[in-house]
PDB file of C-alpha atoms and ligand atoms in Angstrom:
ATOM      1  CA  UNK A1169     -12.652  10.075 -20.906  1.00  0.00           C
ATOM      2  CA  UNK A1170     -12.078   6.259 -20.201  1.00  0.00           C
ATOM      3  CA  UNK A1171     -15.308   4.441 -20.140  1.00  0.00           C
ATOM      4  CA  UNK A1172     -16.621   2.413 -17.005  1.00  0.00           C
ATOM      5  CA  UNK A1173     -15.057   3.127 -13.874  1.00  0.00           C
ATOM      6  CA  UNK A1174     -11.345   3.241 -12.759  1.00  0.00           C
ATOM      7  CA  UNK A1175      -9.616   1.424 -10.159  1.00  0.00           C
ATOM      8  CA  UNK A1176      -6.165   2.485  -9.375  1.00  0.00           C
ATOM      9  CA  UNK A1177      -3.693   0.344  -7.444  1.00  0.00           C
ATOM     10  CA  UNK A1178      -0.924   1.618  -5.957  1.00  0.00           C
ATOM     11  CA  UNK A1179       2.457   0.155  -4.747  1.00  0.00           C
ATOM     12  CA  UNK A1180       5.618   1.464  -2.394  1.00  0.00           C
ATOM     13  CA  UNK A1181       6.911   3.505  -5.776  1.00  0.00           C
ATOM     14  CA  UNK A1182       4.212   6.206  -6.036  1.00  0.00           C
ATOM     15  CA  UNK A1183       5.729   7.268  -2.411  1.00  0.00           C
ATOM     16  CA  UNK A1184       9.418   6.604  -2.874  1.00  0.00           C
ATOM     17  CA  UNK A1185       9.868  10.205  -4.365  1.00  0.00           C
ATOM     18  CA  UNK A1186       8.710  10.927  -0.591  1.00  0.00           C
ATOM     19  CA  UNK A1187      11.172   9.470   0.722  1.00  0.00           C
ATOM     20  CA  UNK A1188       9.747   6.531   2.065  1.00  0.00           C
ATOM     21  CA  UNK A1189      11.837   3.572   1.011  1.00  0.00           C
ATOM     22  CA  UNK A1190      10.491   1.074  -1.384  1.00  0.00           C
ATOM     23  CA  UNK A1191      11.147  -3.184  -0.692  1.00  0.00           C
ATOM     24  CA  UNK A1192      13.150  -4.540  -3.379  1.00  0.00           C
ATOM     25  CA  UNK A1193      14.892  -2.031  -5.336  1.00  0.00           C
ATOM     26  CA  UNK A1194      18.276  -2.115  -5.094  1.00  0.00           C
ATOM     27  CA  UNK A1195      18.780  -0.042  -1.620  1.00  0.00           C
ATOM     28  CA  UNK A1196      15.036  -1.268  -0.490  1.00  0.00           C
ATOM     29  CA  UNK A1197      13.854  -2.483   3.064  1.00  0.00           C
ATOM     30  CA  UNK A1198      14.470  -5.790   2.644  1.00  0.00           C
ATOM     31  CA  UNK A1199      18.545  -5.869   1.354  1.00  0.00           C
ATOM     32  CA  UNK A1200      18.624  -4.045   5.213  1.00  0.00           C
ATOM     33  CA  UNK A1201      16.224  -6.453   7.296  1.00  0.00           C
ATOM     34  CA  UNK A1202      15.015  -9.834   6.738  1.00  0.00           C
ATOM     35  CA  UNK A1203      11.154 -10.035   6.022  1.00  0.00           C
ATOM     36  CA  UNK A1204      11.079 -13.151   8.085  1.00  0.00           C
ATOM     37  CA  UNK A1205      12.346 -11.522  11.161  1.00  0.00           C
ATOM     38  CA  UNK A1206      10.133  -8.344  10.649  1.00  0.00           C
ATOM     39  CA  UNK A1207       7.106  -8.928   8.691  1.00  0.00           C
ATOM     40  CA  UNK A1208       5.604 -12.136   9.468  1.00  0.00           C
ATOM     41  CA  UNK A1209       2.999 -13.529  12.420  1.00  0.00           C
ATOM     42  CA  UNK A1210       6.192 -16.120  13.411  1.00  0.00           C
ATOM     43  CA  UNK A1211       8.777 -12.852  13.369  1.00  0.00           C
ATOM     44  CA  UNK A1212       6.606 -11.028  16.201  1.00  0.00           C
ATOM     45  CA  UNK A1213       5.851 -14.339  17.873  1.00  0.00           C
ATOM     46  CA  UNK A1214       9.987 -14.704  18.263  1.00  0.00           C
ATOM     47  CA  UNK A1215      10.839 -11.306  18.573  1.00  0.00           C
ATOM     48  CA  UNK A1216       8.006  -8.763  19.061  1.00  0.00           C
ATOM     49  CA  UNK A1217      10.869  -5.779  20.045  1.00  0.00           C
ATOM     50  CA  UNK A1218      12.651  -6.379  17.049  1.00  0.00           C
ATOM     51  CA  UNK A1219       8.987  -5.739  14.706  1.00  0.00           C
ATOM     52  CA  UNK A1220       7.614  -2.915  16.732  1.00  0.00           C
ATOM     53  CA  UNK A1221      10.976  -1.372  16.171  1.00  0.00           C
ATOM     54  CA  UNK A1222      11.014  -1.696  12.803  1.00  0.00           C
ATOM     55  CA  UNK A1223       7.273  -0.385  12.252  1.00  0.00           C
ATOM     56  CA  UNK A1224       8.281   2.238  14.925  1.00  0.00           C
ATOM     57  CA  UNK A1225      10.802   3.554  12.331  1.00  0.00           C
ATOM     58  CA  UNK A1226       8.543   3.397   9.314  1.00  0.00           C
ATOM     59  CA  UNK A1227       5.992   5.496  11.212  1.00  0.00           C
ATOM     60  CA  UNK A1228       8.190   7.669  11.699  1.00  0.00           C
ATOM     61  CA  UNK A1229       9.297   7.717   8.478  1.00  0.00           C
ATOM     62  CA  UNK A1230       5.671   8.565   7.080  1.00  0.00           C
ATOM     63  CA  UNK A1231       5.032  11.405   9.741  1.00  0.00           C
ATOM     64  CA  UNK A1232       7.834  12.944   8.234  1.00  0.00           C
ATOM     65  CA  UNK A1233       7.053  12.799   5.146  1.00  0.00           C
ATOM     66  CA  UNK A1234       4.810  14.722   2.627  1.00  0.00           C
ATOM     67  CA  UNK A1235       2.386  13.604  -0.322  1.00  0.00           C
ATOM     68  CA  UNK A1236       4.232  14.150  -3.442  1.00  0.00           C
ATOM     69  CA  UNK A1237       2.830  15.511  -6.903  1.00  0.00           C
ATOM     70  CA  UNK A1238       1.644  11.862  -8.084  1.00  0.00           C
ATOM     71  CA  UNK A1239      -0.250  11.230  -4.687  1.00  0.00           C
ATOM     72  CA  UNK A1240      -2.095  15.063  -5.410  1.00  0.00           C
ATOM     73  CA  UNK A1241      -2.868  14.138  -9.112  1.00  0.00           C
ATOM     74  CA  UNK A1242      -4.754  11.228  -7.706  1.00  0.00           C
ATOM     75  CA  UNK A1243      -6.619  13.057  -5.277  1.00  0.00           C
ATOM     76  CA  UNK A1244      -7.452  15.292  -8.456  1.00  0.00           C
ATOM     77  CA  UNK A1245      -8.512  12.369 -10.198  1.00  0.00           C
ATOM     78  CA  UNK A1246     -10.672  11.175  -7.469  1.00  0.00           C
ATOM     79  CA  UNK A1247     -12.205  15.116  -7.154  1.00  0.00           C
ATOM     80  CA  UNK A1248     -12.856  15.202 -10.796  1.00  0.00           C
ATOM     81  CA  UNK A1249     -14.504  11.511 -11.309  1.00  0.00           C
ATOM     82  CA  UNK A1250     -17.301  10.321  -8.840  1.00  0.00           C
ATOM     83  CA  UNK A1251     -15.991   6.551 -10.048  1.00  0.00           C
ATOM     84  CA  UNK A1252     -12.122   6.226  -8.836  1.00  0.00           C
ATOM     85  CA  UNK A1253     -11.318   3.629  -6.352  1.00  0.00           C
ATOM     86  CA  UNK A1254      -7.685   4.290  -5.342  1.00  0.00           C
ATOM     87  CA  UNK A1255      -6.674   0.526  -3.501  1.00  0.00           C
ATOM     88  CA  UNK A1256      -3.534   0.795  -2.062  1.00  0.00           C
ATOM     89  CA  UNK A1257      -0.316  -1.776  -0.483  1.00  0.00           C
ATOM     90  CA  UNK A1258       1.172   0.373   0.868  1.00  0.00           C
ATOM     91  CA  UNK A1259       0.698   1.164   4.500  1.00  0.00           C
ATOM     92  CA  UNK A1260       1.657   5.192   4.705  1.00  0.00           C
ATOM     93  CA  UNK A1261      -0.939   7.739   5.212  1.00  0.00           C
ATOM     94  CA  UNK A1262      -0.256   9.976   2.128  1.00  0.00           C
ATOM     95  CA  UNK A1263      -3.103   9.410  -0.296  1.00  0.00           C
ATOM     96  CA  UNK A1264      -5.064  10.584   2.602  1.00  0.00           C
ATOM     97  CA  UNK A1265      -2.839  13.549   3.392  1.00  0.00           C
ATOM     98  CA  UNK A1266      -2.580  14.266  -0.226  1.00  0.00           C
ATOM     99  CA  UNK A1267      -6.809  14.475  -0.318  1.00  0.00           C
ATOM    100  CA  UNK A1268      -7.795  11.000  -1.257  1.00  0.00           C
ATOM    101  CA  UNK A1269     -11.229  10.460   0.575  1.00  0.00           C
ATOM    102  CA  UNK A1270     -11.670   6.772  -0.230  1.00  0.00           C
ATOM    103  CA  UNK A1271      -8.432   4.727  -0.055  1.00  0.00           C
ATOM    104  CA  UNK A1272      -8.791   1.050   0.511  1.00  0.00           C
ATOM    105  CA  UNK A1273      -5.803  -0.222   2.026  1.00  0.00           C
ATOM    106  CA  UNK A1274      -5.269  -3.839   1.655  1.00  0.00           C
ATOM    107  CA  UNK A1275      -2.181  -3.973   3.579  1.00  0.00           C
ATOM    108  CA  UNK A1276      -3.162  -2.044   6.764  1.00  0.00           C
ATOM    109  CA  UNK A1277      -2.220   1.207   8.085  1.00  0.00           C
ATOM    110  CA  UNK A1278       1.111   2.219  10.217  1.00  0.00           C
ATOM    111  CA  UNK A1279      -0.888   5.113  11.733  1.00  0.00           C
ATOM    112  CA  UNK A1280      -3.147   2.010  13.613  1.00  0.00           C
ATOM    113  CA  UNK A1281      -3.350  -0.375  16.029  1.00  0.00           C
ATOM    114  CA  UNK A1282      -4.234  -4.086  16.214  1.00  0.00           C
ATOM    115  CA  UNK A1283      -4.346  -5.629  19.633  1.00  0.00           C
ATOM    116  CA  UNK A1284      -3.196  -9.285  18.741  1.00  0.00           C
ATOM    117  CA  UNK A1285      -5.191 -11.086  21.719  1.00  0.00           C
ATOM    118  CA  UNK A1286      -8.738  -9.387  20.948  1.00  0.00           C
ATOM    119  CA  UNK A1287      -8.743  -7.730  17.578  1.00  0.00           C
ATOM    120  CA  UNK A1288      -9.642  -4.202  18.846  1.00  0.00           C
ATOM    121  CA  UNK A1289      -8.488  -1.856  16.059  1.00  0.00           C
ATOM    122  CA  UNK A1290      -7.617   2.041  16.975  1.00  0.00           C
ATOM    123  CA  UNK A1291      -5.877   4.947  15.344  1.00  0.00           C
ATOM    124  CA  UNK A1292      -1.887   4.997  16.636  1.00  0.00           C
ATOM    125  CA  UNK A1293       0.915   7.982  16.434  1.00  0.00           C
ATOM    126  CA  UNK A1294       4.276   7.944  18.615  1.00  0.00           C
ATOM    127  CA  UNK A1295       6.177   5.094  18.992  1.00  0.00           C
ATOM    128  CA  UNK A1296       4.364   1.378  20.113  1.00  0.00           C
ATOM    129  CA  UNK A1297       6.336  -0.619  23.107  1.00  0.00           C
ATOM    130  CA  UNK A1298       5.132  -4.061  24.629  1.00  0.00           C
ATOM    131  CA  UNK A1299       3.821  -2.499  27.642  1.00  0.00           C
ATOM    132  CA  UNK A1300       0.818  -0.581  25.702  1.00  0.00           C
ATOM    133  CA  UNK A1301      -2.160  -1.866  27.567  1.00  0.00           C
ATOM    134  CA  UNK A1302      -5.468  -2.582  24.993  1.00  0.00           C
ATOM    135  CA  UNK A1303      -8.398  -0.450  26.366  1.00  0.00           C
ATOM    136  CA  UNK A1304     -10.808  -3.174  25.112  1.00  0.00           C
ATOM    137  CA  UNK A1305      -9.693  -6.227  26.639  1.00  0.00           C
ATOM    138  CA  UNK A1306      -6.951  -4.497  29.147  1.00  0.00           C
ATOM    139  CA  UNK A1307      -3.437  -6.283  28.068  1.00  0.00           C
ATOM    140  CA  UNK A1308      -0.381  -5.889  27.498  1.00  0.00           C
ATOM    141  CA  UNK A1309       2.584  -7.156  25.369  1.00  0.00           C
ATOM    142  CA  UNK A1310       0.155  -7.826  22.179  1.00  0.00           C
ATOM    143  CA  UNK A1311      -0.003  -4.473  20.673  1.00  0.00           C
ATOM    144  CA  UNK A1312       1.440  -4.536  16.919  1.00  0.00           C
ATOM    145  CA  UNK A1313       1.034  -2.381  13.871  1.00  0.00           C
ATOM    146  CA  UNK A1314      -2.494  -2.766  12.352  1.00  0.00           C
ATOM    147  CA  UNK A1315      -0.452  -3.774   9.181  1.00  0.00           C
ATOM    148  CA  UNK A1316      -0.970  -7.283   7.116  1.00  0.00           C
ATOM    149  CA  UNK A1317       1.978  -9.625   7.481  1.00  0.00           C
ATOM    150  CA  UNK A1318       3.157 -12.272   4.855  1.00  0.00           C
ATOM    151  CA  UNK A1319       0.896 -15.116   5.730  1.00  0.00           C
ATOM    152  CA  UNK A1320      -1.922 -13.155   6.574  1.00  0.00           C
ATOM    153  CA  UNK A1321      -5.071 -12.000   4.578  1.00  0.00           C
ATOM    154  CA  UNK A1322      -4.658  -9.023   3.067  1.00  0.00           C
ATOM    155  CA  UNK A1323      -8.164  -6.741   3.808  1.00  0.00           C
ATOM    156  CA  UNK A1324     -11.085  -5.537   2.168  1.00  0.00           C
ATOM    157  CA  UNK A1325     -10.787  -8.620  -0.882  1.00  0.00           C
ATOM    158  CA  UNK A1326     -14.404  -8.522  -1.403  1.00  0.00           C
ATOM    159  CA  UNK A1327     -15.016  -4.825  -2.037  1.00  0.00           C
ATOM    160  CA  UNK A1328     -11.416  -4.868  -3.719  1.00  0.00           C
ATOM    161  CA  UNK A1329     -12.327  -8.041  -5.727  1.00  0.00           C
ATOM    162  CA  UNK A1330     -16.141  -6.536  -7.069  1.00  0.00           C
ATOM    163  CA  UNK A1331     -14.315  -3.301  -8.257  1.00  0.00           C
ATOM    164  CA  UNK A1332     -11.461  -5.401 -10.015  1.00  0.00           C
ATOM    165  CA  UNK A1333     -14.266  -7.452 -12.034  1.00  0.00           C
ATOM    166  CA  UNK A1334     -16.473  -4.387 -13.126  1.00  0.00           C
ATOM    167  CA  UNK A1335     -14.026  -1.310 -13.505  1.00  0.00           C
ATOM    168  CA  UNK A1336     -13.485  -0.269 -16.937  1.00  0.00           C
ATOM    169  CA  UNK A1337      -9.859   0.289 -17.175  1.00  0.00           C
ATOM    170  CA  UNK A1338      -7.095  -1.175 -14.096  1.00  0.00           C
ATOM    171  CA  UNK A1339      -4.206   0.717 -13.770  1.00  0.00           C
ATOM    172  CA  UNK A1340      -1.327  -0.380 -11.526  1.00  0.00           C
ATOM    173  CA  UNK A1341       1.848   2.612 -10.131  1.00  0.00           C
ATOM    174  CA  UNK A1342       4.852   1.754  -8.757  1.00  0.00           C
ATOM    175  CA  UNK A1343       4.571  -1.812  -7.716  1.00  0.00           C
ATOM    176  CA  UNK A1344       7.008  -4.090  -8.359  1.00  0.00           C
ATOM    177  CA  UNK A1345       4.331  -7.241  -9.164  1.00  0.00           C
ATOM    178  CA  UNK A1346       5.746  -9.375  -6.782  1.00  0.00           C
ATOM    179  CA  UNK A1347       3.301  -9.607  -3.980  1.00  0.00           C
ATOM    180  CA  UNK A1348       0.142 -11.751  -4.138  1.00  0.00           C
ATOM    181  CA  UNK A1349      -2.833 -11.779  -4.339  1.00  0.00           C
ATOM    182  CA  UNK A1350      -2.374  -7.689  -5.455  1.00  0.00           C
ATOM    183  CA  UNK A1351      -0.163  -8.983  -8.382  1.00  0.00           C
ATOM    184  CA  UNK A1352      -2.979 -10.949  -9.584  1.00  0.00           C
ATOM    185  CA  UNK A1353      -5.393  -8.000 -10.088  1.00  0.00           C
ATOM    186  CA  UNK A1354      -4.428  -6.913 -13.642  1.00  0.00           C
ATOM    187  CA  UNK A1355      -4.947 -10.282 -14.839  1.00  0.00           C
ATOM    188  CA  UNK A1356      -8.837 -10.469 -13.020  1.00  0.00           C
ATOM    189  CA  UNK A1357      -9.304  -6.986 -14.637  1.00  0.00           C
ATOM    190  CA  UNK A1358      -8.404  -8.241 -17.953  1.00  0.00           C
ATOM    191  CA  UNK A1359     -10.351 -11.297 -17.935  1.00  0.00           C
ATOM    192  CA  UNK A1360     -13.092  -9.234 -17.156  1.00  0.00           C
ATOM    193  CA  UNK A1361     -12.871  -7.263 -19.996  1.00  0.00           C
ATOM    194  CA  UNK A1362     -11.266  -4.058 -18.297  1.00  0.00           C
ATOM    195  CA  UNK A1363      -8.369  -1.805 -20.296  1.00  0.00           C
ATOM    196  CA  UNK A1364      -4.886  -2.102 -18.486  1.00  0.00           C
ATOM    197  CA  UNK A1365      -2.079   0.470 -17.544  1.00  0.00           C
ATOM    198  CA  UNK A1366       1.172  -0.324 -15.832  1.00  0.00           C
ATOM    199  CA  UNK A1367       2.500   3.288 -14.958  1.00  0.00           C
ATOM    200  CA  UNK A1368       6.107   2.557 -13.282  1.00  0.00           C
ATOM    201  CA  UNK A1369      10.097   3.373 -13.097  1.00  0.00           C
ATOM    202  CA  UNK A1370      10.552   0.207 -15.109  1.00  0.00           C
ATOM    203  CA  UNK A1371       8.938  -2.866 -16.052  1.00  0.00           C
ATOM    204  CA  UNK A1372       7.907  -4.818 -13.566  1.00  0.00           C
ATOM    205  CA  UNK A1373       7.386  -8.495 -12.884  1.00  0.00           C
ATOM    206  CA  UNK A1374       4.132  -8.211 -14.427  1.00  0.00           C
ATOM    207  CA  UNK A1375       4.587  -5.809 -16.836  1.00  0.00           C
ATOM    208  CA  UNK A1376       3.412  -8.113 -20.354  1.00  0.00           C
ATOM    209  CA  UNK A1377       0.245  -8.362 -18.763  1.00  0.00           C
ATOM    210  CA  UNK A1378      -1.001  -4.536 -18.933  1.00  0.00           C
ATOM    211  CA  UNK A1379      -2.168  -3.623 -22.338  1.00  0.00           C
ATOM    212  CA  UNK A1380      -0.602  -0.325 -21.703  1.00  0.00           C
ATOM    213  CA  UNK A1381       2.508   0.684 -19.688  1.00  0.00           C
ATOM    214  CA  UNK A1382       4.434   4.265 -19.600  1.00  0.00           C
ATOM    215  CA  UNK A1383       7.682   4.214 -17.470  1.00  0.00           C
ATOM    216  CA  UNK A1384       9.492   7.217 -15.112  1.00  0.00           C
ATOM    217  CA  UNK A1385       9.569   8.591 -12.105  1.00  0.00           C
ATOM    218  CA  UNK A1386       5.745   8.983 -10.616  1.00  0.00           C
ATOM    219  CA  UNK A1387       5.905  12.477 -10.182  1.00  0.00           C
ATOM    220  CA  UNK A1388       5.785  13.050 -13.739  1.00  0.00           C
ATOM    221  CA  UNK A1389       4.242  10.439 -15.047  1.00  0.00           C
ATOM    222  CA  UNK A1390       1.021  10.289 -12.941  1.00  0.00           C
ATOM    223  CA  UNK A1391       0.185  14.203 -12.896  1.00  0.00           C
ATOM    224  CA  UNK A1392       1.056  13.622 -17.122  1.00  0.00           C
ATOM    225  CA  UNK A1393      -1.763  10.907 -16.821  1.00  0.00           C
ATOM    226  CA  UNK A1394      -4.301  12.253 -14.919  1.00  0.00           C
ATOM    227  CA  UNK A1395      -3.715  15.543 -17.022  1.00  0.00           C
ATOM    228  CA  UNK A1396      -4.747  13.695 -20.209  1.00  0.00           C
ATOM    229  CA  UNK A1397      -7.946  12.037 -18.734  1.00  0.00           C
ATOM    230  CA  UNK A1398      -9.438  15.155 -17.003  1.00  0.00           C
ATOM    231  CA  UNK A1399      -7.591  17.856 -18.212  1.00  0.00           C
ATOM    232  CA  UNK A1400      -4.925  20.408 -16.123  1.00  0.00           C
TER     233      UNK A1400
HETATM  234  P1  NAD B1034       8.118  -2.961  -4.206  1.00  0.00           P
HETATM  235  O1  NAD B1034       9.186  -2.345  -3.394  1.00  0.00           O
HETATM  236  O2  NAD B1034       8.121  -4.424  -4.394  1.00  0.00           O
HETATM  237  O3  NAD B1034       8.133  -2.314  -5.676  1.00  0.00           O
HETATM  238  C1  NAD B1034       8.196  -0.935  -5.872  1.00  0.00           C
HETATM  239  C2  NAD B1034       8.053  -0.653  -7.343  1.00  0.00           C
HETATM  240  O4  NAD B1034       8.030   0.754  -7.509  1.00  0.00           O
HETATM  241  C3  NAD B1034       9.201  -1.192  -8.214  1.00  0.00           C
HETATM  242  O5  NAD B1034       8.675  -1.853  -9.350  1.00  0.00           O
HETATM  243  C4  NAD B1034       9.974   0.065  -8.619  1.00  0.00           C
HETATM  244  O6  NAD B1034      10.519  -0.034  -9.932  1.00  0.00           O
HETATM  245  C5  NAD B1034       8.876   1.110  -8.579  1.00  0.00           C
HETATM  246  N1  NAD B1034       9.381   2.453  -8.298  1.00  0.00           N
HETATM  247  C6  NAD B1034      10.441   2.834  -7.515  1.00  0.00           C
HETATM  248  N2  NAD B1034      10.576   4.162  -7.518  1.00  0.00           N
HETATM  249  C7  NAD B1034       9.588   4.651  -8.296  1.00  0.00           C
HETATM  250  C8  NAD B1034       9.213   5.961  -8.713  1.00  0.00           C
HETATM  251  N3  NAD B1034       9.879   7.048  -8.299  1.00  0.00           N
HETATM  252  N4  NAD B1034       8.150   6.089  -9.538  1.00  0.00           N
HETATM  253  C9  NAD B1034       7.465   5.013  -9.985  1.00  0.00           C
HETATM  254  N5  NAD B1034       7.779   3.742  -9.635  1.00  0.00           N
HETATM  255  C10 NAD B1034       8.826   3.568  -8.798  1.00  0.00           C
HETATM  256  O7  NAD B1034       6.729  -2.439  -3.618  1.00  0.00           O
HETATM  257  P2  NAD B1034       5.274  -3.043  -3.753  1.00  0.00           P
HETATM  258  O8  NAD B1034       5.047  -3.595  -5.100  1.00  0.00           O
HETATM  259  O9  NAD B1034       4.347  -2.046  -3.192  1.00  0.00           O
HETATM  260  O10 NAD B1034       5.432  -4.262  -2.758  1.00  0.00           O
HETATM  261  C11 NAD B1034       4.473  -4.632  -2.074  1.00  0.00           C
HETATM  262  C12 NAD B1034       4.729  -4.471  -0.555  1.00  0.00           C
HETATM  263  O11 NAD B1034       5.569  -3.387  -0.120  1.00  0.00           O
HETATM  264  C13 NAD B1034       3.453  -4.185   0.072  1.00  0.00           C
HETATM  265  O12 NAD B1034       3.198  -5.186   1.004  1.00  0.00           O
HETATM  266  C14 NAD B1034       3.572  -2.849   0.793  1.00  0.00           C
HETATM  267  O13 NAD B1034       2.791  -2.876   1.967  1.00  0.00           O
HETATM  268  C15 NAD B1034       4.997  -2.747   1.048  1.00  0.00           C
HETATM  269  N6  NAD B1034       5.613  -1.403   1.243  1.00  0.00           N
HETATM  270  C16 NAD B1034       4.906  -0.264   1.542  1.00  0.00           C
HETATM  271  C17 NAD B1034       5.568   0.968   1.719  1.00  0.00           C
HETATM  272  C18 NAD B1034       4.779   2.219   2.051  1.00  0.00           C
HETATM  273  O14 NAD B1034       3.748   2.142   2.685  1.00  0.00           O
HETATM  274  N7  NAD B1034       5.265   3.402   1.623  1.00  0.00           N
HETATM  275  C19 NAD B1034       6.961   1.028   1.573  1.00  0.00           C
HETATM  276  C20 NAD B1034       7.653  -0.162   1.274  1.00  0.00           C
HETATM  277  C21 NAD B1034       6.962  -1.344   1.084  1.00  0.00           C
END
């Protein structure tokens, strides 16, 4: 059993064997849209059809699809260990559906609403059009995806932040490294003494950081994982 407690942070691979398309590997989201038009503040300011369209599509995408095996050995990991906190960017539902009770997700959720004039927050399925009155402040035209844009603060830092600085080993699945300030955890972790895991397809961006890595597909490498640190 790994000493101290674990915090796990996942990335767009651990559901690409979902089905749910990853950013930048070769065939990802962005070689098809441009994240300036679609994942920005300024891209809904210019074209708010275009982004609820796009997030319309990924929601769709994530009702339906299912949790895979490396989403359910996590939720075994959590069931098994009282000290697991699973942080995740992406914005899918599937930890959840797969069991996870606690998931911190520092990029938002597709399956939620932000009202952009008052703030009021509320659970969303079905598609999201500009005439989608807020029942808090009663407008329309500034529903959009409760989902953090590029340029925006990602959520929870503080909890996510604590964890970071007093877990006793960091392990980061199937993210690419590329995103700040997520890409910065393994190095916090580190400095604060934690063991480090990169568990990915390949190396990524970050990779020489991790004291540890094992590469393949997540589906076989996570359940292998979790098998070793709380048994079968
Ligand atoms: P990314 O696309 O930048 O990187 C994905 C990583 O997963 C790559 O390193 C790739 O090698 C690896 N990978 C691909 N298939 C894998 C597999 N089968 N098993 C293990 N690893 C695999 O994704 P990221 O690092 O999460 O990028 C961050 C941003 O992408 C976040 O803002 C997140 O919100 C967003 N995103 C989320 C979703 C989702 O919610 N499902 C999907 C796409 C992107």
């Amino acid at each position: 059993m790994t000493e101290g407690p674990i915090v796990i942070l996942t990335g767009a691979g651990i559901s690409a064997e979902s089905g749910l398309g990853t950013f930048r590997d070769a065939d990802g989201l962005w070689t098809k849209y441009r994240l300036e038009d679609v994942a920005t503040p300024e891209g809904y300011a210019k074209d708010p059809a275009l982004v609820l369209d796009f997030y319309n599509a990924r929601r769709e995408n994530c009702v339906g699809a299912s949790p895979n095996a490396a989403h359910s050995a996590l939720a075994r990991l959590e069931r098994a260990r009282g000290d697991v906190l699973l942080v995740t960017q992406n914005i899918d539902d599937l930890h959840e559906r797969a069991g996870c009770t606690d998931v911190v997700h520092m990029h938002g959720e597709i399956m939620a609403a932000l009202c952009a004039r008052c703030g009021n927050r509320r659970p969303w399925e079905g598609r999201m059009c500009l005439t989608d009155v807020c029942p808090e402040c009663g407008m329309d035209g500034r529903n959009r995806p409760d989902v953090v844009w590029f340029g925006e603060m990602p959520y929870h830092l503080d909890r996510i932040y604590s964890a970071v600085t007093n877990c006793g080993l960091f392990v980061a699945i199937g993210t690419s490294g590329s995103v700040y300030p997520a890409a910065g955890f393994v190095s916090e972790a580190a400095a604060a003494g934690a063991e480090t895991l990169e568990i990915n397809l390949e190396p990524s961006e970050t990779a020489s950081r991790f004291d540890r890595q094992i590469y393949g597909p997540a589906t076989e490498t996570v359940p292998a994982w979790v098998d070793q640190l709380v048994g079968g």
